Amino acid sequence: MIKLDDLYFKPFISAEKIDAAVQKMADDIAADLGDEVPVFVGILNGSFMLVSDFVKKYPKPCEVTFIKLASYEGIKSSDDIQRLIGLTQDLTGRTVVILEDIIDSGKTLAEVHRIFKNENAKSLLIATLFFKPEAYKKDFKLHYVGIEIPDKFIVGYGLDYNNLGRDLPEIYQLKTTQHMTNLVLFGPPGAGKGTQANFLKEKYNLVHISTGDVFRFNIKNKTALGMLAKSFMDKGELVPDQVTIDMLEAEVEKNADAKGFIFDGFPRTNAQAEALDNLMKCKDSQINAMVALEVDDEVLVQRLLERGKTSGRADDADENIIRNRIKEYYNKTAILKNFYTAQDKYFGVDGVGSIEDITKRLNKVIDKL
Ligand code: AMP
């Protein structure tokens, strides 16, 4: 994902796919024109990258020139098309091929036809790399189309948003859903995830989802999910993946307008981490970071026994169950460090010290994301 000015864009068409489409356009046009030496006319600014790549691929002699038209403001097509640089070459009797980066409403194309009407060219052919059939409102024939795309705003490969993004070698599409910041708060039981999540959710305006809390809520209310989860939780074992994943997805869906989430106690297995990646992808988003509180085992046991005196949690009251939860963490959950490290998203934070100091350490990591 990239940010240009105030908007976010997601990858849409790769450089390889563009290259193949440009190659095909060059081959098709060369085959149709035979030995004729065409004049290719690029429409600036957007077509500069296409024209450059196209003529390198064109297998026969040709001429190249440009005209400069301005057709839109920001992300909306404007009615007012200005001719900023006109034709500087006599085209009488020549085969002219217009090279456009994109044709959407067709307003620019109407202006192109108006410009060439009095030039006495032998023929006027239109070639465009991208075409939005849903947006096209004119009847002019398009002789060569590289790639048809839906009616969404795109940038890259010569196309811009507020003059940014023309330099990108691939195409990005405007992301219409809200940008979210999604954090996985990680660490063994007793590391202080819940405490820190309360500070982070206020500061960054995020929704905090603790799977442990949701399970405990269900147990308290004696729901079917609660009854199922209880048998595992009482022993300090993990609740089965599919049960947990379904519950987590339901919690995320309940907060459709969230600016982002803090996932606390989830994911705990690779299957959960993959499910979370897919869920974020469906929301046009991603996990930005796993921030992990790192605390020594013996400190954890002492903290949890202390918490057990007041938390009322059965799994905090017994040292054997506590040690089993920590063991479960190392056996099943700690591997997730590798999962997020492989995506360059793992950030370890020292979880020993005062609550304020640890919050500051977390803020430092998150502010840099
Ligand atoms: P926690 O409050 O995060 O320490 O979780 C308490 C207990 O809830 C765990 O020991 C598990 O039995 C269960 N649990 C919480 N989150 C998950 C999860 N993501 N996957 C499986 N079990 C979980």
Short mmCIF file of C-alpha atoms and ligand atoms in Angstrom, two decimals:
data_model
loop_
_atom_site.label_atom_id
_atom_site.label_comp_id
_atom_site.label_asym_id
_atom_site.label_seq_id
_atom_site.Cartn_x
_atom_site.Cartn_y
_atom_site.Cartn_z
CA MET A 1 0.00 0.00 0.00
CA ILE A 2 1.23 3.55 -0.70
CA LYS A 3 0.12 7.02 0.36
CA LEU A 4 0.11 9.92 -2.10
CA ASP A 5 -0.75 13.24 -0.52
CA ASP A 6 -3.89 12.49 1.54
CA LEU A 7 -5.02 9.26 -0.16
CA TYR A 8 -4.05 5.59 0.03
CA PHE A 9 -3.56 3.38 -3.01
CA LYS A 10 -3.19 -0.40 -3.30
CA PRO A 11 -1.22 -2.37 -5.92
CA PHE A 12 -3.36 -3.12 -8.97
CA ILE A 13 -1.44 -3.92 -12.18
CA SER A 14 2.16 -5.15 -12.09
CA ALA A 15 5.03 -3.79 -14.19
CA GLU A 16 5.26 -7.19 -15.94
CA LYS A 17 1.62 -7.09 -16.99
CA ILE A 18 2.01 -3.55 -18.31
CA ASP A 19 5.13 -4.55 -20.23
CA ALA A 20 3.28 -7.44 -21.90
CA ALA A 21 0.36 -5.19 -22.85
CA VAL A 22 2.67 -2.52 -24.35
CA GLN A 23 4.55 -5.20 -26.28
CA LYS A 24 1.29 -6.55 -27.72
CA MET A 25 0.15 -3.07 -28.75
CA ALA A 26 3.48 -2.44 -30.51
CA ASP A 27 3.33 -5.81 -32.31
CA ASP A 28 -0.31 -5.39 -33.37
CA ILE A 29 0.19 -1.87 -34.69
CA ALA A 30 3.38 -2.81 -36.56
CA ALA A 31 1.61 -5.78 -38.16
CA ASP A 32 -1.32 -3.59 -39.29
CA LEU A 33 0.76 -0.68 -40.63
CA GLY A 34 3.17 -2.73 -42.73
CA ASP A 35 5.92 -0.53 -44.18
CA GLU A 36 4.19 2.76 -43.46
CA VAL A 37 6.22 5.07 -41.20
CA PRO A 38 3.69 6.26 -38.64
CA VAL A 39 3.76 9.37 -36.52
CA PHE A 40 3.06 8.43 -32.90
CA VAL A 41 1.54 11.28 -30.95
CA GLY A 42 1.70 11.02 -27.17
CA ILE A 43 -0.78 12.98 -25.07
CA LEU A 44 1.14 14.62 -22.23
CA ASN A 45 1.62 14.44 -19.36
CA GLY A 46 0.29 10.98 -18.63
CA SER A 47 1.56 9.17 -21.72
CA PHE A 48 5.28 9.92 -21.35
CA MET A 49 6.13 6.55 -19.84
CA LEU A 50 3.96 4.59 -22.26
CA VAL A 51 5.40 6.39 -25.31
CA SER A 52 8.95 5.84 -24.15
CA ASP A 53 8.43 2.10 -23.60
CA PHE A 54 6.24 1.72 -26.70
CA VAL A 55 8.65 3.17 -29.24
CA LYS A 56 11.48 1.07 -27.83
CA LYS A 57 9.36 -2.00 -28.57
CA TYR A 58 8.12 -0.79 -31.96
CA PRO A 59 10.06 -2.95 -34.43
CA LYS A 60 10.11 -0.55 -37.41
CA PRO A 61 11.01 3.08 -38.18
CA CYS A 62 8.61 5.65 -36.75
CA GLU A 63 8.33 9.30 -35.74
CA VAL A 64 7.33 10.53 -32.30
CA THR A 65 5.80 13.80 -31.16
CA PHE A 66 3.64 15.06 -28.30
CA ILE A 67 0.75 17.36 -27.57
CA LYS A 68 -0.06 18.50 -24.09
CA LEU A 69 -3.64 18.58 -22.81
CA ALA A 70 -4.91 19.02 -19.29
CA SER A 71 -8.13 17.16 -18.56
CA TYR A 72 -8.73 16.71 -14.89
CA GLU A 73 -8.40 18.24 -11.46
CA GLY A 74 -7.53 15.94 -8.56
CA ILE A 75 -9.38 12.66 -9.07
CA LYS A 76 -12.36 13.96 -11.11
CA SER A 77 -12.50 14.34 -14.90
CA SER A 78 -13.11 17.98 -15.71
CA ASP A 79 -15.18 19.30 -18.63
CA ASP A 80 -12.68 21.97 -19.41
CA ILE A 81 -9.85 20.53 -21.47
CA GLN A 82 -7.05 22.90 -22.22
CA ARG A 83 -4.55 22.62 -25.02
CA LEU A 84 -1.23 23.59 -23.47
CA ILE A 85 1.15 22.55 -26.27
CA GLY A 86 -0.27 21.96 -29.73
CA LEU A 87 1.02 20.24 -32.86
CA THR A 88 4.30 21.48 -34.27
CA GLN A 89 4.56 19.24 -37.31
CA ASP A 90 2.83 18.94 -40.70
CA LEU A 91 0.85 15.70 -40.75
CA THR A 92 -0.58 15.93 -44.28
CA GLY A 93 -0.92 12.46 -45.78
CA ARG A 94 0.60 10.74 -42.72
CA THR A 95 -0.69 7.84 -40.66
CA VAL A 96 -1.08 9.21 -37.18
CA VAL A 97 -1.39 6.97 -34.13
CA ILE A 98 -2.47 8.63 -30.89
CA LEU A 99 -0.85 7.04 -27.83
CA GLU A 100 -2.95 7.59 -24.72
CA ASP A 101 -2.16 6.29 -21.26
CA ILE A 102 -5.84 6.03 -20.35
CA ILE A 103 -9.25 6.71 -21.85
CA ASP A 104 -12.11 7.05 -19.41
CA SER A 105 -14.97 9.42 -20.23
CA GLY A 106 -13.51 10.16 -23.68
CA LYS A 107 -13.49 13.97 -23.26
CA THR A 108 -9.79 14.23 -24.01
CA LEU A 109 -10.30 12.03 -27.04
CA ALA A 110 -13.01 14.40 -28.36
CA GLU A 111 -10.50 17.24 -28.12
CA VAL A 112 -7.89 15.12 -29.93
CA HIS A 113 -10.32 14.51 -32.80
CA ARG A 114 -11.08 18.23 -32.95
CA ILE A 115 -7.35 19.04 -33.17
CA PHE A 116 -6.68 16.53 -35.93
CA LYS A 117 -9.79 17.27 -38.03
CA ASN A 118 -7.98 19.93 -40.08
CA GLU A 119 -4.59 18.25 -40.31
CA ASN A 120 -5.31 16.27 -43.49
CA ALA A 121 -3.72 13.13 -42.05
CA LYS A 122 -4.18 9.97 -44.11
CA SER A 123 -5.61 8.17 -41.11
CA LEU A 124 -6.01 8.74 -37.39
CA LEU A 125 -5.73 5.66 -35.18
CA ILE A 126 -6.30 5.62 -31.43
CA ALA A 127 -4.25 3.41 -29.13
CA THR A 128 -4.68 3.45 -25.37
CA LEU A 129 -2.92 1.41 -22.73
CA PHE A 130 -5.83 1.53 -20.27
CA PHE A 131 -9.53 1.80 -21.05
CA LYS A 132 -12.50 2.13 -18.70
CA PRO A 133 -15.50 0.81 -20.68
CA GLU A 134 -17.95 1.67 -17.88
CA ALA A 135 -16.93 5.34 -17.93
CA TYR A 136 -16.67 5.82 -21.72
CA LYS A 137 -19.37 8.13 -23.05
CA LYS A 138 -18.27 8.77 -26.67
CA ASP A 139 -18.56 6.90 -29.96
CA PHE A 140 -15.02 7.35 -31.27
CA LYS A 141 -13.48 4.06 -32.29
CA LEU A 142 -10.59 2.82 -30.16
CA HIS A 143 -8.33 0.87 -32.51
CA TYR A 144 -5.93 -0.59 -29.95
CA VAL A 145 -6.64 -1.19 -26.26
CA GLY A 146 -3.99 -2.59 -23.92
CA ILE A 147 -5.89 -3.40 -20.72
CA GLU A 148 -9.55 -2.82 -19.84
CA ILE A 149 -10.05 -1.75 -16.23
CA PRO A 150 -13.03 -1.02 -13.97
CA ASP A 151 -14.09 2.58 -13.33
CA LYS A 152 -11.72 3.17 -10.39
CA PHE A 153 -9.15 5.91 -10.02
CA ILE A 154 -5.61 4.70 -10.74
CA VAL A 155 -2.09 6.12 -10.48
CA GLY A 156 1.38 5.08 -11.63
CA TYR A 157 3.11 4.52 -14.98
CA GLY A 158 2.66 8.16 -15.96
CA LEU A 159 -0.73 8.68 -14.24
CA ASP A 160 -0.84 10.97 -11.25
CA TYR A 161 -2.81 12.09 -8.24
CA ASN A 162 -2.06 15.77 -7.54
CA ASN A 163 1.09 15.36 -9.65
CA LEU A 164 2.34 12.49 -7.51
CA GLY A 165 2.78 8.87 -8.56
CA ARG A 166 3.74 9.34 -12.22
CA ASP A 167 7.12 7.77 -11.53
CA LEU A 168 5.76 4.44 -10.23
CA PRO A 169 6.56 1.54 -12.58
CA GLU A 170 3.30 -0.25 -11.73
CA ILE A 171 -0.35 0.80 -11.39
CA TYR A 172 -2.05 1.43 -8.05
CA GLN A 173 -5.78 1.77 -7.41
CA LEU A 174 -7.43 4.22 -5.04
CA LYS A 175 -8.37 2.55 -1.79
CA THR A 176 -11.93 3.55 -1.04
CA THR A 177 -12.23 1.94 2.38
CA GLN A 178 -10.85 3.81 5.36
CA HIS A 179 -7.18 3.38 6.23
CA MET A 180 -6.73 1.35 9.41
CA THR A 181 -3.88 0.78 11.84
CA ASN A 182 -3.95 -2.81 13.05
CA LEU A 183 -1.65 -4.03 15.78
CA VAL A 184 -1.07 -7.47 17.22
CA LEU A 185 -0.11 -7.07 20.86
CA PHE A 186 1.96 -10.10 21.66
CA GLY A 187 3.66 -11.68 24.62
CA PRO A 188 3.28 -14.50 27.13
CA PRO A 189 0.42 -14.56 29.68
CA GLY A 190 1.07 -11.91 32.32
CA ALA A 191 3.26 -9.76 30.06
CA GLY A 192 0.90 -6.80 30.52
CA LYS A 193 -0.91 -6.88 27.18
CA GLY A 194 -4.30 -5.97 28.63
CA THR A 195 -2.93 -3.05 30.67
CA GLN A 196 -0.99 -1.62 27.74
CA ALA A 197 -3.86 -2.18 25.29
CA ASN A 198 -6.01 0.15 27.42
CA PHE A 199 -3.50 2.99 26.95
CA LEU A 200 -2.90 2.30 23.27
CA LYS A 201 -6.58 2.14 22.31
CA GLU A 202 -7.14 5.62 23.79
CA LYS A 203 -4.05 7.17 22.25
CA TYR A 204 -4.53 5.76 18.73
CA ASN A 205 -8.34 5.52 18.71
CA LEU A 206 -8.35 1.78 18.10
CA VAL A 207 -10.76 -1.00 19.02
CA HIS A 208 -9.24 -3.47 21.49
CA ILE A 209 -10.21 -7.11 21.01
CA SER A 210 -8.96 -9.54 23.63
CA THR A 211 -9.99 -13.08 22.72
CA GLY A 212 -9.46 -14.13 26.36
CA ASP A 213 -11.89 -11.40 27.49
CA VAL A 214 -14.46 -12.40 24.87
CA PHE A 215 -14.24 -16.04 25.98
CA ARG A 216 -14.59 -15.02 29.65
CA PHE A 217 -17.61 -12.87 28.80
CA ASN A 218 -19.20 -15.89 27.10
CA ILE A 219 -18.41 -18.15 30.04
CA LYS A 220 -19.96 -15.67 32.45
CA ASN A 221 -23.09 -15.49 30.31
CA LYS A 222 -23.15 -19.27 29.91
CA THR A 223 -23.35 -19.19 26.11
CA ALA A 224 -22.66 -22.31 24.05
CA LEU A 225 -19.34 -20.77 22.97
CA GLY A 226 -18.48 -20.09 26.62
CA MET A 227 -19.22 -23.66 27.67
CA LEU A 228 -17.06 -25.02 24.88
CA ALA A 229 -14.15 -22.66 25.61
CA LYS A 230 -14.26 -23.25 29.38
CA SER A 231 -13.13 -26.86 29.17
CA PHE A 232 -9.92 -25.77 27.42
CA MET A 233 -9.30 -22.57 29.33
CA ASP A 234 -9.61 -24.19 32.76
CA LYS A 235 -6.62 -26.38 31.89
CA GLY A 236 -4.63 -23.53 30.38
CA GLU A 237 -4.94 -25.03 26.88
CA LEU A 238 -5.79 -23.23 23.67
CA VAL A 239 -9.37 -23.22 22.42
CA PRO A 240 -9.55 -24.91 18.96
CA ASP A 241 -8.58 -22.67 16.04
CA GLN A 242 -11.83 -22.65 14.10
CA VAL A 243 -13.89 -21.73 17.16
CA THR A 244 -11.51 -18.87 17.97
CA ILE A 245 -11.21 -17.63 14.39
CA ASP A 246 -15.00 -17.53 13.89
CA MET A 247 -15.40 -15.61 17.13
CA LEU A 248 -12.66 -13.12 16.23
CA GLU A 249 -14.17 -12.48 12.79
CA ALA A 250 -17.55 -11.79 14.39
CA GLU A 251 -15.92 -9.29 16.80
CA VAL A 252 -14.19 -7.48 13.92
CA GLU A 253 -17.44 -7.31 11.94
CA LYS A 254 -19.20 -5.75 14.94
CA ASN A 255 -16.82 -2.78 14.56
CA ALA A 256 -17.11 -2.05 10.85
CA ASP A 257 -16.25 1.65 11.30
CA ALA A 258 -13.12 1.11 13.39
CA LYS A 259 -9.99 3.13 12.59
CA GLY A 260 -8.05 -0.01 13.43
CA PHE A 261 -7.71 -2.82 15.96
CA ILE A 262 -5.46 -3.98 18.75
CA PHE A 263 -5.54 -7.76 18.72
CA ASP A 264 -4.65 -9.04 22.16
CA GLY A 265 -4.31 -12.79 22.66
CA PHE A 266 -4.88 -13.38 18.95
CA PRO A 267 -3.37 -14.85 16.81
CA ARG A 268 -1.89 -17.64 18.89
CA THR A 269 -1.23 -20.17 16.11
CA ASN A 270 -0.10 -20.04 12.48
CA ALA A 271 -3.61 -20.93 11.30
CA GLN A 272 -4.99 -17.98 13.27
CA ALA A 273 -2.31 -15.65 11.88
CA GLU A 274 -3.15 -16.69 8.32
CA ALA A 275 -6.87 -16.26 8.98
CA LEU A 276 -6.17 -12.77 10.36
CA ASP A 277 -4.13 -11.81 7.28
CA ASN A 278 -7.01 -12.95 5.06
CA LEU A 279 -9.57 -11.09 7.13
CA MET A 280 -7.53 -7.87 6.90
CA LYS A 281 -7.10 -8.35 3.15
CA CYS A 282 -10.89 -8.65 2.77
CA LYS A 283 -11.11 -5.27 4.49
CA ASP A 284 -8.55 -3.79 2.07
CA SER A 285 -6.17 -3.56 5.01
CA GLN A 286 -3.32 -5.37 6.75
CA ILE A 287 -1.62 -6.02 10.07
CA ASN A 288 0.88 -3.18 10.46
CA ALA A 289 2.92 -4.63 13.29
CA MET A 290 3.24 -7.26 15.95
CA VAL A 291 4.49 -5.50 19.07
CA ALA A 292 5.72 -8.04 21.57
CA LEU A 293 6.21 -7.51 25.29
CA GLU A 294 9.24 -9.55 26.32
CA VAL A 295 9.23 -10.70 29.97
CA ASP A 296 11.16 -13.39 31.79
CA ASP A 297 9.17 -16.56 32.80
CA GLU A 298 9.70 -16.29 36.55
CA VAL A 299 8.57 -12.65 36.54
CA LEU A 300 5.45 -13.80 34.69
CA VAL A 301 4.60 -16.52 37.24
CA GLN A 302 4.95 -14.07 40.10
CA ARG A 303 2.85 -11.41 38.32
CA LEU A 304 0.06 -13.91 37.53
CA LEU A 305 -0.05 -15.35 41.06
CA GLU A 306 -0.32 -11.78 42.34
CA ARG A 307 -3.08 -10.98 39.82
CA GLY A 308 -4.89 -14.23 40.80
CA LYS A 309 -5.46 -12.85 44.30
CA THR A 310 -7.92 -10.31 42.86
CA SER A 311 -8.76 -11.27 39.24
CA GLY A 312 -11.06 -14.15 40.12
CA ARG A 313 -9.60 -16.05 37.15
CA ALA A 314 -9.27 -19.79 37.81
CA ASP A 315 -6.33 -19.94 35.42
CA ASP A 316 -4.43 -17.31 37.46
CA ALA A 317 -4.88 -19.10 40.81
CA ASP A 318 -2.82 -22.23 40.31
CA GLU A 319 0.91 -22.18 39.62
CA ASN A 320 0.74 -25.41 37.56
CA ILE A 321 -1.93 -23.98 35.27
CA ILE A 322 0.04 -20.74 34.95
CA ARG A 323 3.15 -22.70 33.97
CA ASN A 324 1.06 -24.69 31.48
CA ARG A 325 -0.19 -21.47 29.88
CA ILE A 326 3.37 -20.22 29.57
CA LYS A 327 4.38 -23.61 28.11
CA GLU A 328 1.49 -23.42 25.60
CA TYR A 329 2.74 -19.97 24.65
CA TYR A 330 6.25 -21.26 23.88
CA ASN A 331 5.04 -24.48 22.21
CA LYS A 332 2.35 -23.04 19.99
CA THR A 333 2.43 -19.26 20.01
CA ALA A 334 6.04 -18.11 20.08
CA ILE A 335 6.47 -19.37 16.48
CA LEU A 336 4.38 -16.39 15.41
CA LYS A 337 7.45 -14.25 15.99
CA ASN A 338 8.84 -15.93 12.85
CA PHE A 339 5.57 -15.40 10.97
CA TYR A 340 5.68 -11.63 11.50
CA THR A 341 9.49 -11.33 11.31
CA ALA A 342 9.25 -12.82 7.81
CA GLN A 343 6.92 -9.93 6.92
CA ASP A 344 9.26 -7.42 8.60
CA LYS A 345 6.57 -6.62 11.14
CA TYR A 346 7.94 -7.92 14.44
CA PHE A 347 8.92 -5.37 17.09
CA GLY A 348 10.14 -6.65 20.46
CA VAL A 349 9.70 -4.32 23.45
CA ASP A 350 11.16 -4.82 26.94
CA GLY A 351 8.11 -5.57 29.11
CA VAL A 352 9.84 -5.15 32.49
CA GLY A 353 9.64 -1.76 34.24
CA SER A 354 6.96 0.71 35.25
CA ILE A 355 3.68 0.71 33.31
CA GLU A 356 4.43 4.27 32.06
CA ASP A 357 7.91 3.32 30.83
CA ILE A 358 6.57 0.34 28.93
CA THR A 359 3.80 2.48 27.40
CA LYS A 360 6.45 4.97 26.23
CA ARG A 361 8.48 2.16 24.63
CA LEU A 362 5.37 0.93 22.79
CA ASN A 363 4.45 4.44 21.63
CA LYS A 364 7.92 4.90 20.20
CA VAL A 365 7.52 1.78 18.05
CA ILE A 366 3.94 2.54 16.93
CA ASP A 367 4.61 6.22 16.11
CA LYS A 368 7.25 5.10 13.63
CA LEU A 369 4.91 2.75 11.70
P1 AMP B 1 -5.72 -14.73 27.83
O1 AMP B 1 -6.72 -13.91 28.55
O2 AMP B 1 -5.29 -14.12 26.53
O3 AMP B 1 -4.57 -15.14 28.69
O4 AMP B 1 -6.47 -16.10 27.40
C1 AMP B 1 -6.99 -16.98 28.35
C2 AMP B 1 -7.34 -18.32 27.70
O5 AMP B 1 -8.30 -18.12 26.67
C3 AMP B 1 -6.18 -19.00 27.02
O6 AMP B 1 -5.37 -19.76 27.91
C4 AMP B 1 -6.92 -19.90 26.04
O7 AMP B 1 -7.47 -21.03 26.69
C5 AMP B 1 -8.08 -19.02 25.60
N1 AMP B 1 -7.70 -18.20 24.40
C6 AMP B 1 -7.60 -16.85 24.34
N2 AMP B 1 -7.22 -16.45 23.10
C7 AMP B 1 -7.08 -17.59 22.37
C8 AMP B 1 -6.67 -17.86 21.04
N3 AMP B 1 -6.33 -16.88 20.18
N4 AMP B 1 -6.63 -19.15 20.63
C9 AMP B 1 -6.97 -20.15 21.46
N5 AMP B 1 -7.31 -19.98 22.72
C10 AMP B 1 -7.38 -18.72 23.21
#
